[in-house]
XYZ file of C-alpha atoms in Angstrom:
769
model
C 127.481 146.710 79.080
C 123.753 147.200 78.550
C 121.688 149.361 80.858
C 119.592 146.338 81.846
C 122.634 144.283 82.822
C 124.106 147.175 84.785
C 120.880 147.361 86.760
C 120.954 143.592 87.390
C 124.546 143.847 88.668
C 123.631 146.771 90.935
C 120.841 144.680 92.465
C 123.243 141.778 92.941
C 125.693 144.099 94.710
C 122.929 145.366 96.978
C 121.893 141.834 97.895
C 125.514 140.849 98.529
C 126.003 143.789 100.899
C 122.945 142.686 102.858
C 124.513 139.291 103.406
C 126.470 140.720 106.301
C 129.723 139.209 105.010
C 132.308 139.468 102.266
C 131.605 137.160 99.311
C 135.293 136.806 98.492
C 136.097 135.667 102.021
C 133.038 133.424 102.067
C 134.053 131.858 98.746
C 137.540 131.098 100.073
C 136.187 129.506 103.257
C 133.675 127.342 101.387
C 136.275 126.209 98.853
C 138.420 124.732 101.614
C 135.638 122.704 103.292
C 133.212 119.931 102.229
C 129.438 120.562 102.203
C 129.069 118.676 105.473
C 131.073 121.384 107.219
C 129.485 124.484 105.661
C 125.815 123.593 105.116
C 123.247 123.916 107.902
C 121.369 120.926 109.299
C 118.099 122.152 107.779
C 119.707 122.449 104.357
C 121.174 118.954 104.657
C 117.757 117.555 105.587
C 116.249 119.278 102.539
C 118.987 117.849 100.325
C 118.417 114.327 101.604
C 114.635 114.614 101.168
C 115.149 115.777 97.597
C 117.458 112.854 96.809
C 114.981 110.377 98.331
C 112.276 111.677 96.010
C 114.586 111.808 92.988
C 116.162 108.366 93.270
C 113.097 106.556 94.599
C 115.403 104.101 96.365
C 116.586 104.825 99.883
C 119.825 102.955 99.237
C 120.678 104.909 96.072
C 119.726 108.185 97.721
C 121.922 107.424 100.739
C 124.922 106.667 98.533
C 124.455 109.881 96.573
C 124.025 111.926 99.748
C 127.149 110.489 101.373
C 129.234 111.317 98.301
C 127.911 114.877 98.281
C 128.421 115.819 101.921
C 132.015 114.543 102.078
C 132.921 116.315 98.837
C 133.624 113.188 96.777
C 134.233 114.618 93.298
C 134.302 111.358 91.339
C 131.499 111.046 88.807
C 130.307 108.208 86.593
C 131.544 108.484 83.024
C 127.897 108.760 81.993
C 127.902 112.208 83.606
C 129.401 113.603 80.404
C 126.927 111.796 78.161
C 123.952 113.073 80.148
C 125.438 116.554 80.054
C 125.637 116.387 76.265
C 121.922 115.620 76.130
C 121.121 118.440 78.553
C 123.189 120.846 76.439
C 120.871 120.377 73.463
C 118.197 122.410 75.252
C 120.553 125.381 75.804
C 120.207 127.985 73.038
C 121.993 131.141 71.972
C 119.702 134.168 71.859
C 120.465 136.641 69.080
C 118.955 140.083 69.638
C 118.330 142.045 66.446
C 117.459 145.650 65.722
C 114.751 146.860 63.336
C 117.124 146.401 60.388
C 117.766 142.797 61.333
C 121.378 143.372 62.323
C 122.550 141.693 65.578
C 122.655 144.107 68.526
C 123.376 141.686 71.374
C 123.474 138.124 72.610
C 122.375 136.059 75.550
C 121.679 132.490 76.540
C 118.353 130.773 77.155
C 117.135 127.260 77.685
C 113.966 125.274 77.080
C 112.042 124.467 80.291
C 108.909 123.071 78.656
C 107.520 121.974 75.325
C 108.092 125.181 73.385
C 108.933 127.452 76.348
C 112.251 129.328 76.584
C 113.566 130.813 79.831
C 116.062 133.660 79.873
C 116.661 136.891 81.800
C 114.390 139.912 81.814
C 117.439 142.036 81.123
C 118.038 139.967 77.963
C 114.439 140.074 76.676
C 112.465 142.708 78.544
C 109.503 143.100 76.201
C 107.510 141.480 73.423
C 108.978 143.735 70.747
C 112.490 142.585 71.678
C 111.301 138.978 71.500
C 109.720 139.427 68.083
C 113.024 140.619 66.651
C 115.103 137.894 68.336
C 116.042 134.353 67.394
C 116.985 131.303 69.446
C 119.737 129.159 67.933
C 120.279 125.501 68.721
C 123.616 123.786 67.973
C 125.576 127.017 67.731
C 128.558 124.965 68.817
C 131.339 122.700 67.615
C 131.076 119.028 66.857
C 133.047 116.307 68.597
C 135.501 116.620 65.707
C 135.941 120.373 66.273
C 133.934 121.469 63.235
C 131.496 124.396 63.407
C 127.922 123.130 63.195
C 125.239 124.956 61.262
C 122.713 126.095 63.877
C 118.961 125.605 63.825
C 117.336 129.045 64.062
C 113.927 129.323 65.736
C 111.586 132.284 65.872
C 110.309 133.456 69.228
C 106.521 133.747 69.519
C 105.564 136.276 72.181
C 102.035 136.318 70.757
C 101.677 132.715 71.971
C 103.363 133.148 75.371
C 105.191 136.008 76.989
C 105.728 136.532 80.700
C 108.410 138.587 82.404
C 109.412 139.438 85.961
C 111.685 142.421 86.417
C 111.967 141.731 90.153
C 113.391 138.228 89.622
C 114.950 139.037 86.253
C 113.395 136.233 84.209
C 111.330 135.998 81.028
C 109.336 133.154 79.486
C 108.613 133.203 75.769
C 107.248 130.640 73.314
C 109.474 129.135 70.606
C 108.328 128.015 67.157
C 107.949 124.284 66.561
C 110.014 124.248 63.345
C 113.208 126.148 62.608
C 113.233 128.868 59.961
C 114.218 126.391 57.251
C 111.347 124.073 58.175
C 113.718 121.121 58.227
C 114.205 120.656 61.957
C 111.835 120.242 64.883
C 112.246 121.898 68.255
C 110.942 118.736 69.921
C 114.233 116.977 69.061
C 115.986 119.206 71.599
C 113.999 118.225 74.688
C 113.735 120.512 77.688
C 115.139 120.914 81.188
C 112.491 120.571 83.916
C 112.224 123.288 86.565
C 111.464 121.824 89.973
C 109.858 123.770 92.778
C 111.107 121.531 95.571
C 114.131 122.907 97.477
C 117.196 120.812 98.239
C 118.797 120.561 94.803
C 122.232 121.707 96.030
C 124.160 122.388 99.256
C 126.684 125.076 100.076
C 130.022 123.650 99.002
C 128.596 121.570 96.137
C 130.026 122.088 92.679
C 127.788 123.416 89.940
C 128.056 123.402 86.145
C 127.016 126.118 83.694
C 126.344 125.682 79.967
C 126.562 129.043 78.231
C 127.177 131.176 75.163
C 129.658 133.706 76.619
C 129.658 136.956 74.630
C 127.566 135.171 72.025
C 130.319 132.662 71.314
C 129.727 129.043 70.413
C 128.347 126.947 73.242
C 130.768 126.334 76.092
C 130.644 124.609 79.440
C 132.186 125.490 82.768
C 132.298 122.058 84.405
C 132.254 121.853 88.187
C 134.295 125.022 88.685
C 131.270 126.788 90.137
C 130.955 126.256 93.876
C 127.775 127.153 95.698
C 128.757 129.763 98.290
C 125.524 131.020 99.793
C 121.777 131.011 99.262
C 119.051 133.542 99.918
C 115.290 133.448 99.431
C 115.487 134.427 95.758
C 119.063 133.739 94.684
C 122.118 131.533 94.911
C 125.692 132.859 94.934
C 128.449 130.754 93.405
C 132.054 131.194 92.402
C 132.547 130.614 88.694
C 134.452 131.351 85.520
C 131.270 132.414 83.741
C 131.976 135.180 81.215
C 129.951 138.204 80.247
C 127.195 137.545 77.757
C 126.227 134.363 79.621
C 123.082 135.908 81.063
C 120.200 133.432 80.916
C 122.353 130.287 81.247
C 121.193 127.257 83.250
C 123.118 126.387 86.402
C 123.159 122.614 87.015
C 123.811 120.342 89.982
C 125.572 116.953 89.742
C 122.385 115.292 88.440
C 122.055 117.826 85.603
C 119.006 119.372 87.220
C 118.626 123.131 86.937
C 119.196 124.842 90.277
C 119.293 128.451 89.076
C 119.011 130.873 86.170
C 122.317 132.718 85.892
C 121.734 136.455 85.657
C 124.463 138.682 87.143
C 127.733 138.773 89.030
C 129.401 140.472 91.946
C 132.401 142.429 90.596
C 135.483 143.089 92.627
C 135.521 146.740 93.717
C 138.229 149.139 94.861
C 137.430 152.632 96.086
C 133.870 152.090 94.927
C 134.866 151.212 91.348
C 134.654 147.914 89.548
C 137.953 146.258 88.769
C 139.157 144.586 85.587
C 141.023 141.301 85.289
C 144.252 143.297 84.802
C 143.708 145.329 88.013
C 142.409 148.576 86.464
C 139.275 150.542 87.140
C 136.581 149.312 84.779
C 135.602 151.835 82.082
C 132.189 150.960 80.558
C 132.980 153.195 77.573
C 136.046 151.219 76.504
C 135.916 147.844 78.343
C 133.690 144.882 77.520
C 131.993 142.683 80.076
C 134.731 140.115 79.636
C 137.218 142.555 81.234
C 135.356 142.665 84.569
C 136.857 140.675 87.432
C 134.003 138.810 89.072
C 134.371 137.436 92.595
C 131.052 135.616 92.565
C 127.991 135.171 90.390
C 124.328 135.223 91.226
C 121.535 133.045 89.889
C 117.778 133.171 90.432
C 116.707 129.999 92.241
C 114.703 127.570 90.103
C 112.320 126.950 93.002
C 111.635 130.695 93.292
C 110.782 130.942 89.589
C 108.343 128.030 89.876
C 106.808 129.561 92.990
C 106.287 132.865 91.164
C 104.609 131.178 88.199
C 102.324 129.097 90.418
C 101.233 132.213 92.301
C 99.890 133.854 89.132
C 96.695 131.988 88.106
C 96.694 133.438 84.616
C 100.159 132.230 83.698
C 99.995 129.039 85.785
C 97.011 127.796 83.765
C 98.471 128.699 80.364
C 98.538 125.540 78.247
C 102.331 125.750 77.805
C 103.106 126.650 81.416
C 100.698 124.390 83.315
C 102.796 121.223 82.680
C 105.925 123.101 83.799
C 104.570 124.158 87.189
C 102.930 120.738 87.704
C 106.226 118.853 87.330
C 107.454 117.296 90.575
C 110.789 115.732 91.398
C 109.169 112.271 91.222
C 108.385 112.910 87.545
C 112.082 113.166 86.673
C 114.232 110.192 85.765
C 117.571 110.696 87.519
C 119.272 108.751 84.732
C 118.133 111.269 82.120
C 116.871 114.552 83.605
C 115.853 115.884 80.194
C 112.281 115.566 79.003
C 110.960 115.012 75.501
C 107.543 115.261 73.901
C 105.461 112.128 73.432
C 106.673 110.183 70.423
C 110.127 111.803 70.360
C 112.945 109.282 70.182
C 115.992 109.898 72.392
C 118.330 111.877 70.136
C 121.649 110.769 68.779
C 124.142 112.557 71.013
C 126.159 113.909 68.111
C 123.193 115.727 66.580
C 123.245 113.748 63.302
C 120.709 116.074 61.659
C 123.147 118.974 61.889
C 125.168 119.402 58.681
C 128.773 118.324 58.594
C 128.548 115.548 61.159
C 130.710 112.446 60.673
C 129.076 109.084 60.210
C 128.628 107.258 63.480
C 129.670 103.600 63.425
C 126.802 101.111 63.692
C 125.914 99.742 67.086
C 127.014 96.184 67.712
C 126.293 93.668 70.428
C 128.732 91.993 72.777
C 128.048 88.884 74.846
C 130.120 88.402 77.981
C 129.742 85.071 79.732
C 131.678 83.085 82.284
C 131.779 79.344 82.483
C 129.286 77.829 84.895
C 130.651 75.989 87.910
C 129.416 72.737 86.493
C 131.109 73.232 83.169
C 127.868 73.005 81.243
C 126.316 75.444 78.785
C 125.362 78.904 80.006
C 122.174 80.743 79.046
C 122.389 84.512 78.767
C 119.811 87.142 77.812
C 121.205 89.790 75.467
C 119.513 93.025 74.388
C 120.657 93.682 70.824
C 119.880 97.056 69.180
C 119.201 97.252 65.488
C 122.193 98.532 63.536
C 121.653 102.174 62.630
C 123.724 104.749 60.787
C 122.567 108.278 61.651
C 123.409 109.593 58.190
C 122.240 106.664 56.118
C 119.570 107.282 53.493
C 116.058 106.288 54.528
C 113.878 104.803 51.859
C 110.901 106.636 53.320
C 111.641 110.239 54.314
C 108.795 110.140 56.801
C 110.083 107.063 58.538
C 110.963 107.451 62.203
C 114.135 105.678 63.334
C 113.622 103.881 66.620
C 115.692 101.397 68.578
C 114.542 97.792 68.373
C 115.378 95.377 71.164
C 115.202 91.621 70.957
C 115.942 89.229 73.796
C 117.833 86.142 72.648
C 118.692 83.074 74.730
C 122.205 81.896 73.884
C 124.117 78.740 74.771
C 127.758 79.484 75.564
C 129.737 76.214 75.746
C 133.044 75.784 77.556
C 134.948 75.915 74.256
C 133.432 79.324 73.491
C 130.885 78.065 70.953
C 127.747 80.224 70.978
C 124.417 78.923 69.700
C 120.839 80.183 69.823
C 118.512 78.414 72.211
C 115.113 77.562 70.749
C 112.531 80.032 72.017
C 108.791 80.176 71.945
C 106.328 81.759 69.575
C 107.376 85.270 70.467
C 111.021 84.736 69.528
C 110.078 82.833 66.399
C 107.825 85.634 65.217
C 110.399 88.324 65.945
C 113.164 86.446 64.163
C 111.114 85.834 61.032
C 111.951 88.149 58.166
C 108.317 89.031 57.483
C 107.632 90.000 61.080
C 110.869 91.938 61.442
C 110.135 93.937 58.310
C 106.667 94.736 59.578
C 108.069 96.006 62.856
C 110.765 98.302 61.486
C 108.361 101.100 60.702
C 106.880 102.992 63.638
C 104.270 105.603 62.874
C 104.467 107.963 65.840
C 102.024 110.857 66.111
C 102.711 113.676 68.547
C 99.459 114.290 70.441
C 100.284 115.201 74.040
C 97.587 115.479 76.690
C 96.925 118.853 78.316
C 94.780 118.314 81.449
C 93.478 121.886 81.312
C 92.093 121.397 77.812
C 91.518 117.645 77.583
C 90.355 116.481 80.994
C 88.149 119.430 81.934
C 85.876 118.729 78.963
C 86.147 114.926 78.994
C 82.863 113.011 79.252
C 84.475 109.830 80.467
C 82.912 106.390 80.309
C 79.593 106.385 78.458
C 77.113 103.843 79.866
C 75.121 104.020 76.600
C 78.144 103.274 74.389
C 76.536 100.007 73.220
C 72.983 101.372 73.210
C 70.172 102.577 75.429
C 67.658 100.705 77.579
C 68.844 97.211 78.410
C 72.007 97.765 76.347
C 73.176 100.371 78.832
C 76.082 99.238 81.080
C 76.289 101.332 84.241
C 79.383 102.280 86.189
C 79.941 99.857 89.076
C 78.622 100.805 92.503
C 81.239 100.860 95.259
C 80.099 99.193 98.476
C 82.674 100.841 100.771
C 82.163 104.446 99.740
C 84.383 105.691 102.564
C 87.391 104.409 100.549
C 86.685 106.653 97.535
C 89.173 109.483 96.972
C 87.005 112.641 96.831
C 87.222 115.077 93.957
C 88.400 118.661 94.279
C 88.090 121.570 91.879
C 90.872 121.723 89.302
C 91.547 122.518 85.638
C 88.600 124.950 85.667
C 86.157 122.226 86.724
C 83.933 122.657 89.780
C 82.128 119.712 91.368
C 78.968 119.382 93.413
C 79.031 117.676 96.800
C 77.561 114.543 95.253
C 80.172 114.515 92.476
C 82.980 114.996 94.984
C 81.759 112.064 97.047
C 81.294 109.799 93.997
C 84.927 110.446 93.005
C 84.473 109.661 89.295
C 87.442 110.979 87.292
C 86.415 111.353 83.656
C 88.916 111.044 80.825
C 88.421 110.690 77.092
C 86.718 107.320 76.691
C 87.122 106.003 80.205
C 86.542 106.816 83.880
C 88.336 105.926 87.122
C 87.414 105.847 90.818
C 90.374 105.846 93.214
C 90.904 104.056 96.539
C 92.366 106.780 98.750
C 93.875 104.300 101.228
C 95.500 101.913 98.746
C 96.237 104.775 96.288
C 95.337 102.612 93.281
C 92.088 102.628 91.311
C 89.074 100.738 92.607
C 88.101 100.331 88.953
C 88.742 101.783 85.504
C 85.812 101.567 83.067
C 86.329 102.051 79.320
C 84.421 102.248 76.039
C 86.425 100.072 73.629
C 86.036 99.813 69.877
C 87.862 97.792 67.249
C 86.237 99.842 64.524
C 88.239 102.666 62.903
C 91.634 101.655 64.303
C 94.373 103.858 62.775
C 97.042 101.166 63.236
C 99.549 103.424 64.978
C 102.225 101.291 66.613
C 104.787 103.813 67.826
C 104.322 105.272 71.295
C 105.930 107.052 74.186
C 104.253 107.333 77.577
C 104.246 110.561 79.564
C 102.651 109.876 82.937
C 100.634 112.626 84.613
C 99.144 113.414 87.985
C 95.436 114.211 88.117
C 94.995 117.199 90.426
C 91.241 116.644 90.609
C 92.133 114.434 93.557
C 94.834 114.954 96.166
C 98.273 113.810 94.986
C 98.622 112.035 98.326
C 96.069 109.531 96.948
C 98.217 108.762 93.879
C 101.410 106.723 93.522
C 103.961 108.236 91.176
C 107.099 107.111 89.386
C 109.216 106.858 92.536
C 107.485 103.539 93.303
C 108.468 101.996 89.962
C 112.187 102.784 89.930
C 114.963 100.232 90.374
C 112.739 97.154 90.443
C 110.863 94.872 88.071
C 107.549 96.651 88.470
C 106.258 98.404 85.396
C 103.661 101.133 85.292
C 100.792 98.910 84.207
C 97.659 100.348 82.602
C 94.291 99.234 83.913
C 92.441 100.618 80.916
C 94.931 99.586 78.274
C 96.490 102.252 76.110
C 95.847 100.162 72.998
C 92.148 99.884 73.833
C 91.741 103.660 73.632
C 93.485 104.095 70.295
C 90.429 104.171 68.056
C 88.412 106.671 66.038
C 88.336 108.202 62.561
C 90.775 110.986 63.519
C 94.279 109.521 64.054
C 95.495 112.480 66.121
C 92.501 112.308 68.453
C 92.899 108.513 68.670
C 96.504 108.911 69.802
C 95.572 111.679 72.243
C 92.847 109.441 73.702
C 95.399 106.628 74.057
C 97.966 108.971 75.614
C 95.296 109.974 78.105
C 95.532 106.543 79.733
C 98.991 107.442 81.079
C 97.806 108.829 84.391
C 98.836 107.686 87.854
C 95.139 107.084 88.547
C 95.029 104.434 85.797
C 98.303 102.832 86.866
C 99.053 99.735 88.936
C 102.316 97.840 89.515
C 102.608 94.917 87.137
C 105.638 92.722 86.651
C 107.585 94.024 83.665
C 107.404 90.964 81.419
C 103.621 90.794 81.733
C 103.047 94.491 81.216
C 105.447 94.955 78.304
C 104.043 91.947 76.435
C 107.487 90.329 76.238
C 106.500 87.019 77.762
C 105.989 83.881 75.692
C 103.567 82.772 78.433
C 100.141 81.984 76.873
C 98.374 83.335 79.963
C 99.762 86.798 79.299
C 98.505 86.840 75.729
C 95.157 85.424 76.863
C 94.652 88.307 79.270
C 95.710 90.956 76.778
C 93.618 89.529 73.956
C 90.384 88.677 75.780
C 88.233 91.513 74.459
C 89.117 91.012 70.822
C 88.570 87.252 70.944
C 85.163 87.706 72.575
C 84.051 90.213 69.952
C 85.197 87.940 67.131
C 83.426 84.901 68.566
C 80.115 86.146 69.863
C 79.178 89.608 68.732
C 76.277 90.814 66.636
C 77.416 91.104 63.029
C 78.872 94.577 62.407
C 79.370 95.263 66.121
C 82.971 95.830 67.190
C 82.514 97.557 70.519
C 82.625 96.490 74.145
C 82.440 97.905 77.648
C 85.544 96.824 79.597
C 85.829 97.386 83.336
C 89.116 96.514 85.047
C 90.603 96.766 88.513
C 92.965 95.271 91.069
C 92.047 92.768 93.752
C 92.795 94.330 97.136
C 93.585 91.678 99.743
C 94.345 92.119 103.431
C 97.424 89.930 102.956
C 98.836 91.802 99.949
C 102.643 92.052 100.104
C 104.235 95.401 100.938
C 106.986 97.060 98.917
C 108.408 100.485 99.787
C 105.743 100.824 102.477
C 102.921 100.354 99.957
C 100.835 97.180 99.620
C 100.543 96.094 95.987
C 97.934 93.807 94.382
C 98.798 90.338 93.165
C 95.696 89.915 91.026
C 93.586 91.890 88.605
C 90.034 91.383 87.427
C 88.311 92.286 84.170
C 84.634 92.338 83.148
C 83.855 92.440 79.425
C 80.359 93.312 78.155
C 79.293 93.187 74.484
C 76.229 92.611 72.301
C 75.557 88.985 71.405
C 74.246 87.817 68.044
C 70.688 87.972 69.339
C 71.020 91.695 69.951
C 71.173 91.403 73.746
C 74.036 91.919 76.165
C 76.280 89.202 77.470
C 79.034 89.579 80.030
C 82.037 87.548 81.192
C 84.631 88.086 83.926
C 88.265 87.109 84.416
C 91.049 87.202 86.989
C 94.784 87.301 86.253
C 97.381 86.458 88.891
C 101.033 87.552 88.929
C 101.594 85.890 92.297
C 103.686 82.980 91.012
C 106.256 85.060 89.178
C 106.699 87.464 92.110
C 106.922 84.579 94.576
C 109.585 82.899 92.485
C 111.680 85.826 91.352
C 110.769 88.821 93.524
C 111.039 92.376 92.298
C 114.763 93.088 92.189
C 115.971 90.777 89.395
C 115.101 90.071 85.783
C 115.459 86.372 84.941
C 114.262 84.749 81.765
C 110.522 84.328 82.311
C 109.245 80.737 82.614
C 106.096 79.446 81.017
C 103.215 79.188 83.430
C 104.307 82.020 85.706
C 101.031 83.814 85.056
C 97.546 82.380 85.163
C 94.293 83.734 83.705
C 90.991 82.445 85.073
C 87.411 82.895 83.987
C 85.271 83.639 87.041
C 81.586 84.383 87.617
C 80.773 88.075 87.740
C 79.311 87.479 91.173
C 82.756 86.351 92.367
C 84.321 89.563 91.033
C 81.677 91.558 92.894
C 82.693 89.833 96.116
C 86.420 90.247 95.417
C 86.243 93.912 94.447
C 83.400 95.108 96.670
C 81.416 96.283 93.641
C 77.961 95.825 92.149
C 77.725 95.563 88.354
C 74.419 96.520 86.736
C 72.878 97.185 83.329
C 69.743 98.897 82.102
C 67.558 99.986 85.012
C 69.946 98.649 87.692
C 69.489 95.016 86.701
C 72.223 92.633 87.954
C 74.888 92.150 85.268
C 75.709 88.742 86.759
C 72.447 87.427 85.265
C 74.005 87.838 81.779
C 77.076 85.738 82.639
C 77.304 82.331 80.877
C 78.869 80.909 84.064
C 75.644 81.734 85.888
C 73.779 79.129 83.818
C 73.885 75.418 84.475
C 75.454 74.795 81.067
C 78.107 77.407 81.701
C 79.008 75.933 85.081
C 79.380 72.508 83.463
C 81.615 73.824 80.681
C 83.793 75.773 83.096
C 84.852 72.540 84.763
C 86.565 71.125 81.683
C 89.938 72.817 82.281
C 92.253 71.088 84.772
C 95.811 72.433 84.902
C 98.135 72.983 87.834
C 98.327 76.474 89.310
C 99.467 78.261 92.423
C 96.612 79.206 94.735
C 95.838 82.873 95.253
C 92.668 84.870 95.941
C 90.452 85.017 92.840
C 92.807 82.613 91.095
C 92.472 79.740 93.539
C 91.661 76.484 91.829
C 93.106 74.433 89.005
C 91.061 75.743 86.098
C 93.367 78.324 84.560
C 92.729 79.132 80.911
C 95.309 77.708 78.537
C 93.836 78.973 75.234
C 91.105 81.311 74.039
C 88.870 78.370 73.169
C 88.644 77.536 76.887
C 86.571 80.664 77.512
C 82.874 79.969 78.168
C 80.799 82.307 76.012
C 77.503 80.388 75.734
């Protein structure tokens, strides 16, 4: 046993003695009772609060809580699948001497993008880290074969932080393994959450470990939480020696503790072995010690320690770790991946020696309708994919493709394809399908400390100076603006705080602190120098330059048909001559400040409804039809319509309509501006938020409206140049424009800005002159 581990065990013994009770007796009493009988009321309240935040649905949280407190041990079969994904982030640490020969082993796990957590007594200094390696997939395959591990260098020169008091160390890990063939980002990481309430006394815990440096093993739900203290948790377990640095999980595969030491059984002041002898450190290994309980450092205490140290808390690799909240975690998959990383094949197909996985196939299950007629069913069908098949392009990224098909299932079992709209036709065509197979995904994550602190935001002079300048809107009810606060190294004047302008790369946002959505989002948009990058993954971030109480996070969007809709569209920010910077600018639109609830079919561009495509293609059509030759830029300002009668969901009123103002340079070299309103009222009225039917045509409606009407709806004043009214540049403000706007007469459901029967049905209906 190493000197460091002996010291860790001595500290654990000291803490156990200060408990005022015998851990062995306590373990026996807890094992015979459900959590409801052994946990305190305060701890149960904390647990319920945590589940509410994690699940986002009071009903789901209540079901989970009831199962926990009564000791219901049944788990969904998916528990094992999710555990397999979590296990990817658990690595074996190989400690090497100056000659390169192994001198010891431990376990560690990734808690951030390139950040490994283990014990201080495993890696106590930078020199130890420099000589160590972290091995992924040092384990056996599903077929029982030894996998060839991926070996990563540790990089203490990039990040190294250690706490002897709490026995933990953070160290950076190289992006590529030593062979250069494999990327660390494929492993994902396990988020550390600072909020308490992740487990109750009596709950069963799981540990993934490399005991004595052996291949990865798991001790599933044989680890019962016995007792907690400020810094540590005690749990009964079958964890073996050499498992220092292992993650301790709750039922949702969230890390509750960093395993670091045990409480050995003692007799006459001497540690006992599993065969009832006095332990002899000179001749006995750690595996001979009889442990009565183990001790882990609480995840919340580690996060608290990191947050309290400004130097480490603002480190570019650590800042996202300490900023992660329980609402950021998806309970279905509590493992996080870098932007652009596809969810891995569970059997680690890149590891040598893996068997071929059969292709995915689709099944359609349908029951006969009561009337005996044909039945329509929507089926999500993944593209067939063999993990080991040869790719024609070695740089090609394999991604799942989903296509919704409408099928007729007759009473005799005959299945036929219902005719769809333009969207289905395009997707089913060979040319379109071939074009969509390839996804060029660039990894360019946003770091608020580096990217937002220096961001200039929306540029009023993006189109030019003088009368080509388009100013940020003026908010009439300034008392609604969410004030700024100093963050990310930025300090703000009193005037800047009151104005509340949050600057990002290429766009700016002002938040409504009462409604917790943006008042507006203003963007500089260009169709020049588009890199044509189609692959994407969204990682949504808080902006701590305003209070998080003024932002709505992912908990609002779970278990319903709301999507996290961008105001400034992600696609509109993906421009520039540097593809990496273009992707980073686009990724920067994934902030809760730029997010509003939009029905999923509208937001994900899956609807065949022409109104959806009208709304999403407005800017490009306008530039193609009425811009100065060679000009491919526009100023686009977007926001929700806040109405006093807006419906309420999960105690938050959500908007039914959105407005958009588009400003560009006309062929005469002067500005022109048009405004639009889109309503999602009809689809929500008809189908609500809890189900996902096939979307009908006409459920959405896009309207062209005078800019003056948008000013009234949104409580804003739009100006250009030297505070001249932008509404004077609107074609609908002219007599000719008002005449042309009356030519469209189609039925629509009345709403606020969308009241009337003049919804757009095609781009040509837009009045531009």
